[in-house]
Coordinates of C-alpha atoms and ligand atoms in Angstrom, one line a residue:
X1398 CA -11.9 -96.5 151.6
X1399 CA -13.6 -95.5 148.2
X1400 CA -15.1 -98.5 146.0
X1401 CA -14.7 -98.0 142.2
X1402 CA -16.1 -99.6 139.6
X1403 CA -13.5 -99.4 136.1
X1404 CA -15.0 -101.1 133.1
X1405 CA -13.0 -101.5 130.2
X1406 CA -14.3 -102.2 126.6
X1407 CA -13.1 -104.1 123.6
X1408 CA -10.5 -101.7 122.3
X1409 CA -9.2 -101.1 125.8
X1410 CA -8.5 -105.1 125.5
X1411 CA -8.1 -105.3 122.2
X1412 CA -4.3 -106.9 122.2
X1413 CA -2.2 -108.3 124.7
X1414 CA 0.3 -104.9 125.1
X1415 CA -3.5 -103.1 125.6
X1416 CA -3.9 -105.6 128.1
X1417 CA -0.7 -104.9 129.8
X1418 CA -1.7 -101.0 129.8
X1419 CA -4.8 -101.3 131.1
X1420 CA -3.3 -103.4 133.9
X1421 CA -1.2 -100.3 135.1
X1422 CA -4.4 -97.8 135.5
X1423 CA -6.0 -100.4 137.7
X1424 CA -2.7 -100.8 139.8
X1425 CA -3.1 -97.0 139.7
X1426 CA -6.3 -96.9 141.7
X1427 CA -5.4 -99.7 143.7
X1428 CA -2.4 -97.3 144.8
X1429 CA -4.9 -94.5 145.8
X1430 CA -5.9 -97.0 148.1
X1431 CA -9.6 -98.0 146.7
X1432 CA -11.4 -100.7 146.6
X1433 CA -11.3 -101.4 142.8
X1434 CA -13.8 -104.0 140.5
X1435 CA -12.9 -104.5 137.4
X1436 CA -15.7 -105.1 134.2
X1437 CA -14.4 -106.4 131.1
X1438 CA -15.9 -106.6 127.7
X1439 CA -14.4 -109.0 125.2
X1440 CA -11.2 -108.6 123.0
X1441 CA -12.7 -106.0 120.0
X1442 CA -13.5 -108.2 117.1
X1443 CA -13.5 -111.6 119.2
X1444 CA -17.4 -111.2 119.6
X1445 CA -18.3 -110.3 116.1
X1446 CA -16.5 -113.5 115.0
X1447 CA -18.6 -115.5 117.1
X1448 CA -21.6 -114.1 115.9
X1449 CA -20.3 -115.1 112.1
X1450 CA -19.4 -118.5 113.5
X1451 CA -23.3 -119.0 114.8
X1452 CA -24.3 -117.9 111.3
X1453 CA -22.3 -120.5 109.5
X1454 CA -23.3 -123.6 111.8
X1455 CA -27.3 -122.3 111.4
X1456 CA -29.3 -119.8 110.2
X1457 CA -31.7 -120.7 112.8
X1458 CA -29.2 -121.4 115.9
X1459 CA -30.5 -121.8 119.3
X1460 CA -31.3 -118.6 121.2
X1461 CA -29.4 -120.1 124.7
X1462 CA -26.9 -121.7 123.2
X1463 CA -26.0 -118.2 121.3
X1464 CA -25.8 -116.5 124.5
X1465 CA -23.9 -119.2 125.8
X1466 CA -21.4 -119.0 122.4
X1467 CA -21.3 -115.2 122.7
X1468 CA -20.3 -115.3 126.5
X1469 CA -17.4 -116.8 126.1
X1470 CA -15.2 -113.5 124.9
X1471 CA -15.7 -112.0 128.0
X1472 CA -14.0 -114.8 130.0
X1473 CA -10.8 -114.7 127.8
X1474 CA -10.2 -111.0 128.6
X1475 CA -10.9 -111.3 132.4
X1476 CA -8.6 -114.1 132.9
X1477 CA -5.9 -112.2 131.2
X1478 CA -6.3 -109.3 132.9
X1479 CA -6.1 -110.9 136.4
X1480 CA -3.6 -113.4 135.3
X1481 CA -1.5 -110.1 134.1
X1482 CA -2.6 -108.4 137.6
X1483 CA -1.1 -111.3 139.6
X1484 CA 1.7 -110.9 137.6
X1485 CA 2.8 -107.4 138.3
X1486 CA 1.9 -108.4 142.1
X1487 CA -1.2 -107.7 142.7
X1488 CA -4.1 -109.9 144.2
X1489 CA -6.8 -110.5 141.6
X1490 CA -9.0 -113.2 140.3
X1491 CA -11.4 -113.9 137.6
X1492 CA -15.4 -114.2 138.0
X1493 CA -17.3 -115.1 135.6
X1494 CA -21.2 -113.6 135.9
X1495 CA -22.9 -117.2 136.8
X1496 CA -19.8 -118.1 139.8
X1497 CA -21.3 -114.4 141.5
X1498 CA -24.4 -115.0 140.0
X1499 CA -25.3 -111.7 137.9
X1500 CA -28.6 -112.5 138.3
X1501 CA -31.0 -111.5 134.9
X1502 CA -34.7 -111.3 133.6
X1503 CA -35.9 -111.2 130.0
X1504 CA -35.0 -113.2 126.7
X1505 CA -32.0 -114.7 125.8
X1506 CA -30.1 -111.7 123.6
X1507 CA -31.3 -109.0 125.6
X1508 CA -32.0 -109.8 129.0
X1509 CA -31.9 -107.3 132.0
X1510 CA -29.7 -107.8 135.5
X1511 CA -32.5 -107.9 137.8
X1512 CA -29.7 -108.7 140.4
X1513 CA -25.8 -109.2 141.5
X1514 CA -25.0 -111.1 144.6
X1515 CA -21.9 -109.4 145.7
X1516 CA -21.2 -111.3 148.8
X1517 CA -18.1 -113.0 147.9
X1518 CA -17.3 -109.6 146.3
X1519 CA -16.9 -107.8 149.7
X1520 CA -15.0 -110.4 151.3
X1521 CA -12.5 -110.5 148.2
X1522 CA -12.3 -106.7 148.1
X1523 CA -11.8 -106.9 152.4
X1524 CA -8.8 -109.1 152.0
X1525 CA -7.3 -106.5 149.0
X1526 CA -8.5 -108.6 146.2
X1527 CA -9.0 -107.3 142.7
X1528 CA -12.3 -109.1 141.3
X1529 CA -12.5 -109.4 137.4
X1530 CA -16.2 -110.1 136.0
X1531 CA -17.0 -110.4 132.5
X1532 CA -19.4 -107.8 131.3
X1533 CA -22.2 -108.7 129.1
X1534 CA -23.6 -111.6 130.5
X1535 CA -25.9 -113.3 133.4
X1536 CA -28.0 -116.4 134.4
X1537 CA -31.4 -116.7 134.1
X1538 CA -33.6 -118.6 136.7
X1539 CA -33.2 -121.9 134.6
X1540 CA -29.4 -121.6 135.1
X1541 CA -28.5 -120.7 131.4
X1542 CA -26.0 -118.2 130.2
X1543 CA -27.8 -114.9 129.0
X1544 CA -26.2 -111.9 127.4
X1545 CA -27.8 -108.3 127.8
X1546 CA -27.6 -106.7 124.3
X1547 CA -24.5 -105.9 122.1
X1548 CA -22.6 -103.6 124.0
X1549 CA -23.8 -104.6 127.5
X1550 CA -20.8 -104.7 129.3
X1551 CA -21.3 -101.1 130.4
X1552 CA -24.9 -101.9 131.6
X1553 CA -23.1 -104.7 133.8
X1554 CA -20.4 -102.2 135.5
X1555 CA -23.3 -99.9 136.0
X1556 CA -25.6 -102.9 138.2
X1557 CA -22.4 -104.1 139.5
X1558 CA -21.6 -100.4 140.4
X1559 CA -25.6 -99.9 142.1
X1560 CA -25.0 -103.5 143.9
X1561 CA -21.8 -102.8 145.5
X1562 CA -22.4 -99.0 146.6
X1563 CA -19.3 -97.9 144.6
X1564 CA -18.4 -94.0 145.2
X1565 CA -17.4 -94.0 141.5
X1566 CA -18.4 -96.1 137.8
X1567 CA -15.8 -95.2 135.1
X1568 CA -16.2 -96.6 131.7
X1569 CA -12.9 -96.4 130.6
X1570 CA -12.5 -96.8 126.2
X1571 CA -10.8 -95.5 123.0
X1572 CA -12.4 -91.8 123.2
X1573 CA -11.7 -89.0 126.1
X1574 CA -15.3 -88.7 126.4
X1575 CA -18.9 -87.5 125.0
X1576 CA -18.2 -85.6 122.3
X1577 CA -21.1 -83.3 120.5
X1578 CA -20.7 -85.6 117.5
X1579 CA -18.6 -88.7 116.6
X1580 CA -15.3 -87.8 117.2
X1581 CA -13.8 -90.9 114.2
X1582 CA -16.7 -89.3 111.9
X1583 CA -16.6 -85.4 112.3
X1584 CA -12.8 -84.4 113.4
X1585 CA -14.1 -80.9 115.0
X1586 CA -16.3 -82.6 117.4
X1587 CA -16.0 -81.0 120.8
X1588 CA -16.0 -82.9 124.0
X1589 CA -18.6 -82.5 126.6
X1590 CA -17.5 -82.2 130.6
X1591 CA -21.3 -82.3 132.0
X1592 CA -23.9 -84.4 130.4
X1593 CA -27.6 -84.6 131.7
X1594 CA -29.1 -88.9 131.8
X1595 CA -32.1 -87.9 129.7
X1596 CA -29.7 -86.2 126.9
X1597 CA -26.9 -88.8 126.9
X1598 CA -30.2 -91.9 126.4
X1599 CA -31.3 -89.6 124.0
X1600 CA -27.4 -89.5 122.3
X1601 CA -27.2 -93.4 123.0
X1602 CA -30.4 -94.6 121.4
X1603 CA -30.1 -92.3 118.6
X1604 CA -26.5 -93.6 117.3
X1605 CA -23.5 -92.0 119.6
X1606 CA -22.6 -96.1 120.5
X1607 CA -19.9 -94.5 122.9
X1608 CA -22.9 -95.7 125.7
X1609 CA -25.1 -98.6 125.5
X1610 CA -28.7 -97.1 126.0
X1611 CA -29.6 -99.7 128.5
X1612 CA -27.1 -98.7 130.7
X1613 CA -27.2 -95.3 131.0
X1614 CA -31.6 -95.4 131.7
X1615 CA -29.8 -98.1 134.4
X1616 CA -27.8 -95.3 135.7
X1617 CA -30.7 -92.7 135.5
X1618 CA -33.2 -95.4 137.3
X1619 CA -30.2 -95.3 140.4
X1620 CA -28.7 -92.1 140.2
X1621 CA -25.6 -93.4 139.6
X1622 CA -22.8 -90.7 138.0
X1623 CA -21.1 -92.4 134.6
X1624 CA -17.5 -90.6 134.5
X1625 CA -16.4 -91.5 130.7
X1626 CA -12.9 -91.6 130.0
X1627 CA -9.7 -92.7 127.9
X1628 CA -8.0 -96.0 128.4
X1629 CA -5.3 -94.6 125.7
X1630 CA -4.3 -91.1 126.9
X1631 CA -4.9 -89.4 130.4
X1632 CA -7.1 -87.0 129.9
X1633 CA -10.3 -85.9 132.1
X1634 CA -13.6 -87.5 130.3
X1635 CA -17.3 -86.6 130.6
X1636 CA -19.4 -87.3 133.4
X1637 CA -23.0 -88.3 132.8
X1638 CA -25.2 -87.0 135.5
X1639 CA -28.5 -86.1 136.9
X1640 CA -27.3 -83.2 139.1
X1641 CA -27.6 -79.9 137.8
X1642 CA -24.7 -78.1 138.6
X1643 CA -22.1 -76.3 137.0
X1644 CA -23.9 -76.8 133.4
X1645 CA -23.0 -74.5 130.3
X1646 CA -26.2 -73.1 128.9
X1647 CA -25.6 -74.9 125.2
X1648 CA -29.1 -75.2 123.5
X1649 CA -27.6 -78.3 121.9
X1650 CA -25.4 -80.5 123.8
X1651 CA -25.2 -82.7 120.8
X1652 CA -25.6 -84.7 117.6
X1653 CA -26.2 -88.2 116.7
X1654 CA -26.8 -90.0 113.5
X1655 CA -27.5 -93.8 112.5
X1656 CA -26.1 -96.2 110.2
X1657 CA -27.7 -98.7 108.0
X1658 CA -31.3 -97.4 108.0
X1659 CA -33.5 -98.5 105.8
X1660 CA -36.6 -96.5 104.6
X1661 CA -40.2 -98.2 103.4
X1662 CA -43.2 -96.7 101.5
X1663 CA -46.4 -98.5 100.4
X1664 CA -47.6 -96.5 98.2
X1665 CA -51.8 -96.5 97.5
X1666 CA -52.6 -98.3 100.9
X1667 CA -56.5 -98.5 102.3
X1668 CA -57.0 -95.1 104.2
X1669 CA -59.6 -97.0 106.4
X1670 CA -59.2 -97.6 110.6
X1671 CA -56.9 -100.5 111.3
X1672 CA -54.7 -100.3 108.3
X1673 CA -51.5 -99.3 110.4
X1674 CA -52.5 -101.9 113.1
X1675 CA -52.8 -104.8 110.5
X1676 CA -49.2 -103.5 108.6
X1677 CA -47.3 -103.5 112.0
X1678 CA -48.4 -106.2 113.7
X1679 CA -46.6 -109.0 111.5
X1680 CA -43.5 -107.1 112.0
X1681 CA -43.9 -106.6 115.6
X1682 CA -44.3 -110.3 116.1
X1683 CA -41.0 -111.1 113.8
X1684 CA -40.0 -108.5 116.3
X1685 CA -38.8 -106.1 113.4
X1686 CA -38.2 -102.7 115.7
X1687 CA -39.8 -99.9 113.4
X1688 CA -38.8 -96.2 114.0
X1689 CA -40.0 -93.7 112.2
X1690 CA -43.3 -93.8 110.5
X1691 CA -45.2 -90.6 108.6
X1692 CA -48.7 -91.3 107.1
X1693 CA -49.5 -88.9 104.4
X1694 CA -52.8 -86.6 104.3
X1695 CA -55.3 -88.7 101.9
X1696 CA -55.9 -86.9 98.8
X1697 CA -59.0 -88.9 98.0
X1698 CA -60.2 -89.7 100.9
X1699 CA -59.7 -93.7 100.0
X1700 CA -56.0 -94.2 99.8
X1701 CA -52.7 -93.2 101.1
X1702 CA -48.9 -93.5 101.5
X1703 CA -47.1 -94.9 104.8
X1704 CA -43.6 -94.6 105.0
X1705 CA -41.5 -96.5 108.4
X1706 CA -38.1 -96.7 108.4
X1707 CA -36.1 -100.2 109.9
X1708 CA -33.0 -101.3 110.2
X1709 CA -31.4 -102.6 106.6
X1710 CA -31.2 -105.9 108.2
X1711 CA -34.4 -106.4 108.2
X1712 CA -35.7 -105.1 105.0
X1713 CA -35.7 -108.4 103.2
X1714 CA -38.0 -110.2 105.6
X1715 CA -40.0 -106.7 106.1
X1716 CA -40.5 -106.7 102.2
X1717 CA -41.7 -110.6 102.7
X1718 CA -44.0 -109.7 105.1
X1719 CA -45.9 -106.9 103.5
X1720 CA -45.9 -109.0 100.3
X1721 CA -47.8 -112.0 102.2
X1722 CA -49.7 -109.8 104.5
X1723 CA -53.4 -110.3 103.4
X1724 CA -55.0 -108.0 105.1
X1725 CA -54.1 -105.1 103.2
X1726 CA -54.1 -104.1 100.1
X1727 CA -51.7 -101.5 98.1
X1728 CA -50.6 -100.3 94.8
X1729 CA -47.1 -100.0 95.2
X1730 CA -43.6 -101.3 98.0
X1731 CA -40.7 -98.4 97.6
X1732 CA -37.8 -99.2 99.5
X1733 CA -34.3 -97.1 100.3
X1734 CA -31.7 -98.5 101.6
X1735 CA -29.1 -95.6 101.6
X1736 CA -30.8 -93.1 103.9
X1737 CA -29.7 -92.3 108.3
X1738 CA -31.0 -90.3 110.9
X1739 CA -29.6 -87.2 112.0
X1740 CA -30.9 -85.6 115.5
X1741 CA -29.6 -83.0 117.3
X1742 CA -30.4 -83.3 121.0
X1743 CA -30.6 -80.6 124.1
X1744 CA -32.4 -79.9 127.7
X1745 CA -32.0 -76.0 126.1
X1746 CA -34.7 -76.9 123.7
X1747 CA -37.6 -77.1 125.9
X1748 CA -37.2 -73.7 126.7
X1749 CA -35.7 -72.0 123.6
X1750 CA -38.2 -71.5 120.8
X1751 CA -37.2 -72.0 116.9
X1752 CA -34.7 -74.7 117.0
X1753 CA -36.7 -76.4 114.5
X1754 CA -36.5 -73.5 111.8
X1755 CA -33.1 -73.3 112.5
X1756 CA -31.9 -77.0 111.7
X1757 CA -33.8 -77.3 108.6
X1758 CA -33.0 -74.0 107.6
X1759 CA -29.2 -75.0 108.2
X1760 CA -30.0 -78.3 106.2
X1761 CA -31.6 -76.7 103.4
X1762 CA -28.4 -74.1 103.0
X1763 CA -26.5 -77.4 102.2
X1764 CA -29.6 -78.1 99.6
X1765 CA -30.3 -81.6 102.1
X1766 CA -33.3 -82.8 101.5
X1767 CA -35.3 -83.9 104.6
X1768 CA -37.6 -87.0 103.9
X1769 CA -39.0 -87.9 107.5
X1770 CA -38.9 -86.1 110.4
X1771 CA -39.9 -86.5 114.1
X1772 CA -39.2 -84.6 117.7
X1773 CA -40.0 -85.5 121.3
X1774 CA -39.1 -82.7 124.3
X1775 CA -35.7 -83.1 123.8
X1776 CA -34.6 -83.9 120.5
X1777 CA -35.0 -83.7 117.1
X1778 CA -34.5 -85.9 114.2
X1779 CA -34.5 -86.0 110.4
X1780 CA -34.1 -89.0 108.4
X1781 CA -31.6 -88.1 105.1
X1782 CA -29.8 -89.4 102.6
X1783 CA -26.3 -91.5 103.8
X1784 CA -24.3 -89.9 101.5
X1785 CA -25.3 -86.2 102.9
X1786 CA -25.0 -87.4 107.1
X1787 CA -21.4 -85.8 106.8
X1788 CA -22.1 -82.1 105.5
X1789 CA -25.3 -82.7 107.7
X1790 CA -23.7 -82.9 111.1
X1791 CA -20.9 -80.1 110.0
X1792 CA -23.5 -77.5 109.1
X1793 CA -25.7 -78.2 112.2
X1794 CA -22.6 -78.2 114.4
X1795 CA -22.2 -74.7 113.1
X1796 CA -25.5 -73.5 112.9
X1797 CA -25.6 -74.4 117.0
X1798 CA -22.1 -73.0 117.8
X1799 CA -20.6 -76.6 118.9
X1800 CA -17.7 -75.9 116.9
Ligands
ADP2263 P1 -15.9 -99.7 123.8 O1 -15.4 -100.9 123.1 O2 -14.9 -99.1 124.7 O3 -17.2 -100.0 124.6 P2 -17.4 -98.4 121.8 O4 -16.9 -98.7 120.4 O5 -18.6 -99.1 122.2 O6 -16.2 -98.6 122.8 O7 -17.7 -96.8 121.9 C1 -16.6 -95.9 121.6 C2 -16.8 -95.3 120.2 O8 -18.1 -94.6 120.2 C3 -15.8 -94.3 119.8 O9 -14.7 -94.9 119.2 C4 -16.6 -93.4 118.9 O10 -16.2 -93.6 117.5 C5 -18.0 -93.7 119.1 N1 -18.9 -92.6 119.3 C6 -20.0 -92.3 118.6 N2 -20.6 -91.2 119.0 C7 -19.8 -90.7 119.9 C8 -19.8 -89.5 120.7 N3 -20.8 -88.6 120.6 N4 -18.8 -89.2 121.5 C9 -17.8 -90.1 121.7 N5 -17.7 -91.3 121.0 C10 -18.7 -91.5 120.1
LIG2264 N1 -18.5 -108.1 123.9 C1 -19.8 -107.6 123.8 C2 -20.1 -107.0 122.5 O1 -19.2 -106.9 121.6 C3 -20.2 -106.7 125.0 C4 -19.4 -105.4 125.1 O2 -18.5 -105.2 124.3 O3 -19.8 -104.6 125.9 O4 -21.2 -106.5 122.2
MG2265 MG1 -19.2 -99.8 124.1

């Protein structure tokens, strides 16, 4: 008997008749004789509000008791789901992560499962049970509610899939698939059957949200295969994989591109030893995550430009900063809010020289100007202008033949 893990996300639970539907592609694998564990995320929207509702009781709200306020989505769904499973005859009961316990490390927000105790698991799934867990959350080793990162539920069916052997992880939500670009934001995306770990992290981290980047270095870490796949329409989805057959020989497998980027120059800065350690480090402990950062060739030999890019979120309290750091000094603070980052990303790289010239080339056709740029093995990114991210990702899907 096969064990498979099916996690669904918001959309996939996003109404009661979603519910319902979802209900009948479990029954489906329960059918097909498998073991089945279900992971739920919350009802689409339902966590947002809760995040809005922290914001208008405090500014300042307590870190646990936000995780324990955010947790609470994921129980609704579950309880619906087995509530609807019972109904249409089938065994199945709720868990939420602390009754297993999901068992997690690091700060309240974005914690890590370090563990899942799946004991009472196995003896459910003996007797032909259907076990619901919420995604997204854990206890820590004072016994408080944690939550793993917006998004985490698929990091939780990956654990949960690592913890209880499962032959098979599906992440079932409202897209067939990877697809070389975002499907809802460039309509002649294409979808991808076979995508490698280190490109999909690469996708994930740089803006495709279709996989939480936690979960999918998780599945990488445990050689676990990700299938991806429609909760809407039955079609066969991507699989995300370290094995290395049957690929196409794409240079690029895909694109990615942010939202809400912010970009930050001091202009006339101290071209002295230090200077980028003393600029940073205020932001690193109001843990502002900074991404790009270019620091331009001194023409004077005394002073320079550094421009870092942040998340607009940030960029009041970055400006604050800066303006009350005193250990540096600067002529000028630039700031733009309107700009993202577009990368494309491919194992074919490593081995195929000139995929550099060719994106900017394909940029600068569209006259796109380029204002940061930055590469690792496997990828490579430029920061633009919002308003050009569109034409952006159509010419580069042509210039690499995704189309
Ligand atoms: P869920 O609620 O099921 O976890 P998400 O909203 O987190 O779903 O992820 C699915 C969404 O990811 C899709 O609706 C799609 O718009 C977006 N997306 C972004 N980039 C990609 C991509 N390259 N391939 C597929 N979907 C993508
Ligand atoms: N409900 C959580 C969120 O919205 C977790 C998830 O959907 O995976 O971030
Ligand atoms: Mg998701």
């Amino acid at each position: 008997m096969k064990t498979v893990v099916l996690k669904f996300g918001g959309t996939s639970v996003g109404s009661i008749d979603r519910i319902k539907k979802i209900c009948k592609i479990i029954a489906f694998y329960k059918k097909k004789r498998n073991k089945v564990v279900v992971i739920s995320s919350a009802m689409s929207g339902v966590t947002n509000e809760l995040v809005k509702k922290s914001k208008s009781i405090s500014n300042n709200f307590d870190k646990a008791e936000y995780d324990a306020l955010l947790s609470t989505g994921e129980q609704v769904s579950c309880a619906l789901i087995a509530g609807r499973l019972n109904h249409i005859g089938l065994k199945s009961r709720s868990w939420m992560s602390w009754q297993l316990p999901i068992v997690t490390e690091g700060p309240y927000s974005s914690s890590r499962i370090s563990r899942v105790v799946v004991k009472e698991l196995n003896n459910y799934l003996r007797q032909g049970g259907i076990p619901v867990i919420t995604g997204f959350q854990g206890i820590n080793n004072k016994f408080r509610l944690t939550t793993i990162g917006r998004s985490g539920s698929d990091a939780t069916a990956i654990m949960l899939a690592k913890f209880i052997k499962a032959e098979d992880c599906i992440i079932y939500t409202d897209v067939d698939g990877v697809y070389t670009a975002d499907p809802k934001q460039y309509k002649k995306a294409k979808k991808i059957s076979k995508i490698y770990y280190d490109e999909m992290l690469e996708m994930a981290s740089l803006g495709s949200k279709v996989m939480q980047p936690t979960s999918v270095q998780d599945a990488k870490l445990n050689n676990i295969d990700i299938k991806v796949k429609s909760s809407f329409i039955l079609r066969p989805g991507t699989l995300i994989t370290g094995s290395k057959k049957n690929f196409s020989d794409q240079i690029i497998t895909g694109i990615s591109s942010t939202k809400n980027d912010a970009k930050i120059t001091i202009v006339g800065v101290k071209d002295k030893p230090g200077v980028a350690a003393s600029i940073f480090k205020p932001l690193s402990n109001n843990l502002i995550n900074v991404d790009m950062v270019v620091q331009n060739i001194s023409q004077n030999g005394q002073d320079t430009d550094l421009t870092f890019t942040i998340k607009s979120d940030d960029l009041k309290k970055t400006e604050k900063l800066i303006q009350q750091n005193r250990n540096i000094t600067y002529k000028k603070l630039t700031f733009d809010k309107n700009v993202s980052k577009v990368s494309i990303i491919g194992v074919g790289m490593i081995t195929t020289p000139g995929i550099t010239f060719r994106m900017f080339q394909a940029l600068a056709s569209k006259k796109i100007n380029i204002l940061v740029i930055s590469t690792s093995e496997i990828k490579i990114s430029v920061l633009i202008s919002s308003k050009n991210v569109k034409k952006a990702i159509a010419a580069l899907h042509k210039e690499f033949n995704l189309n």
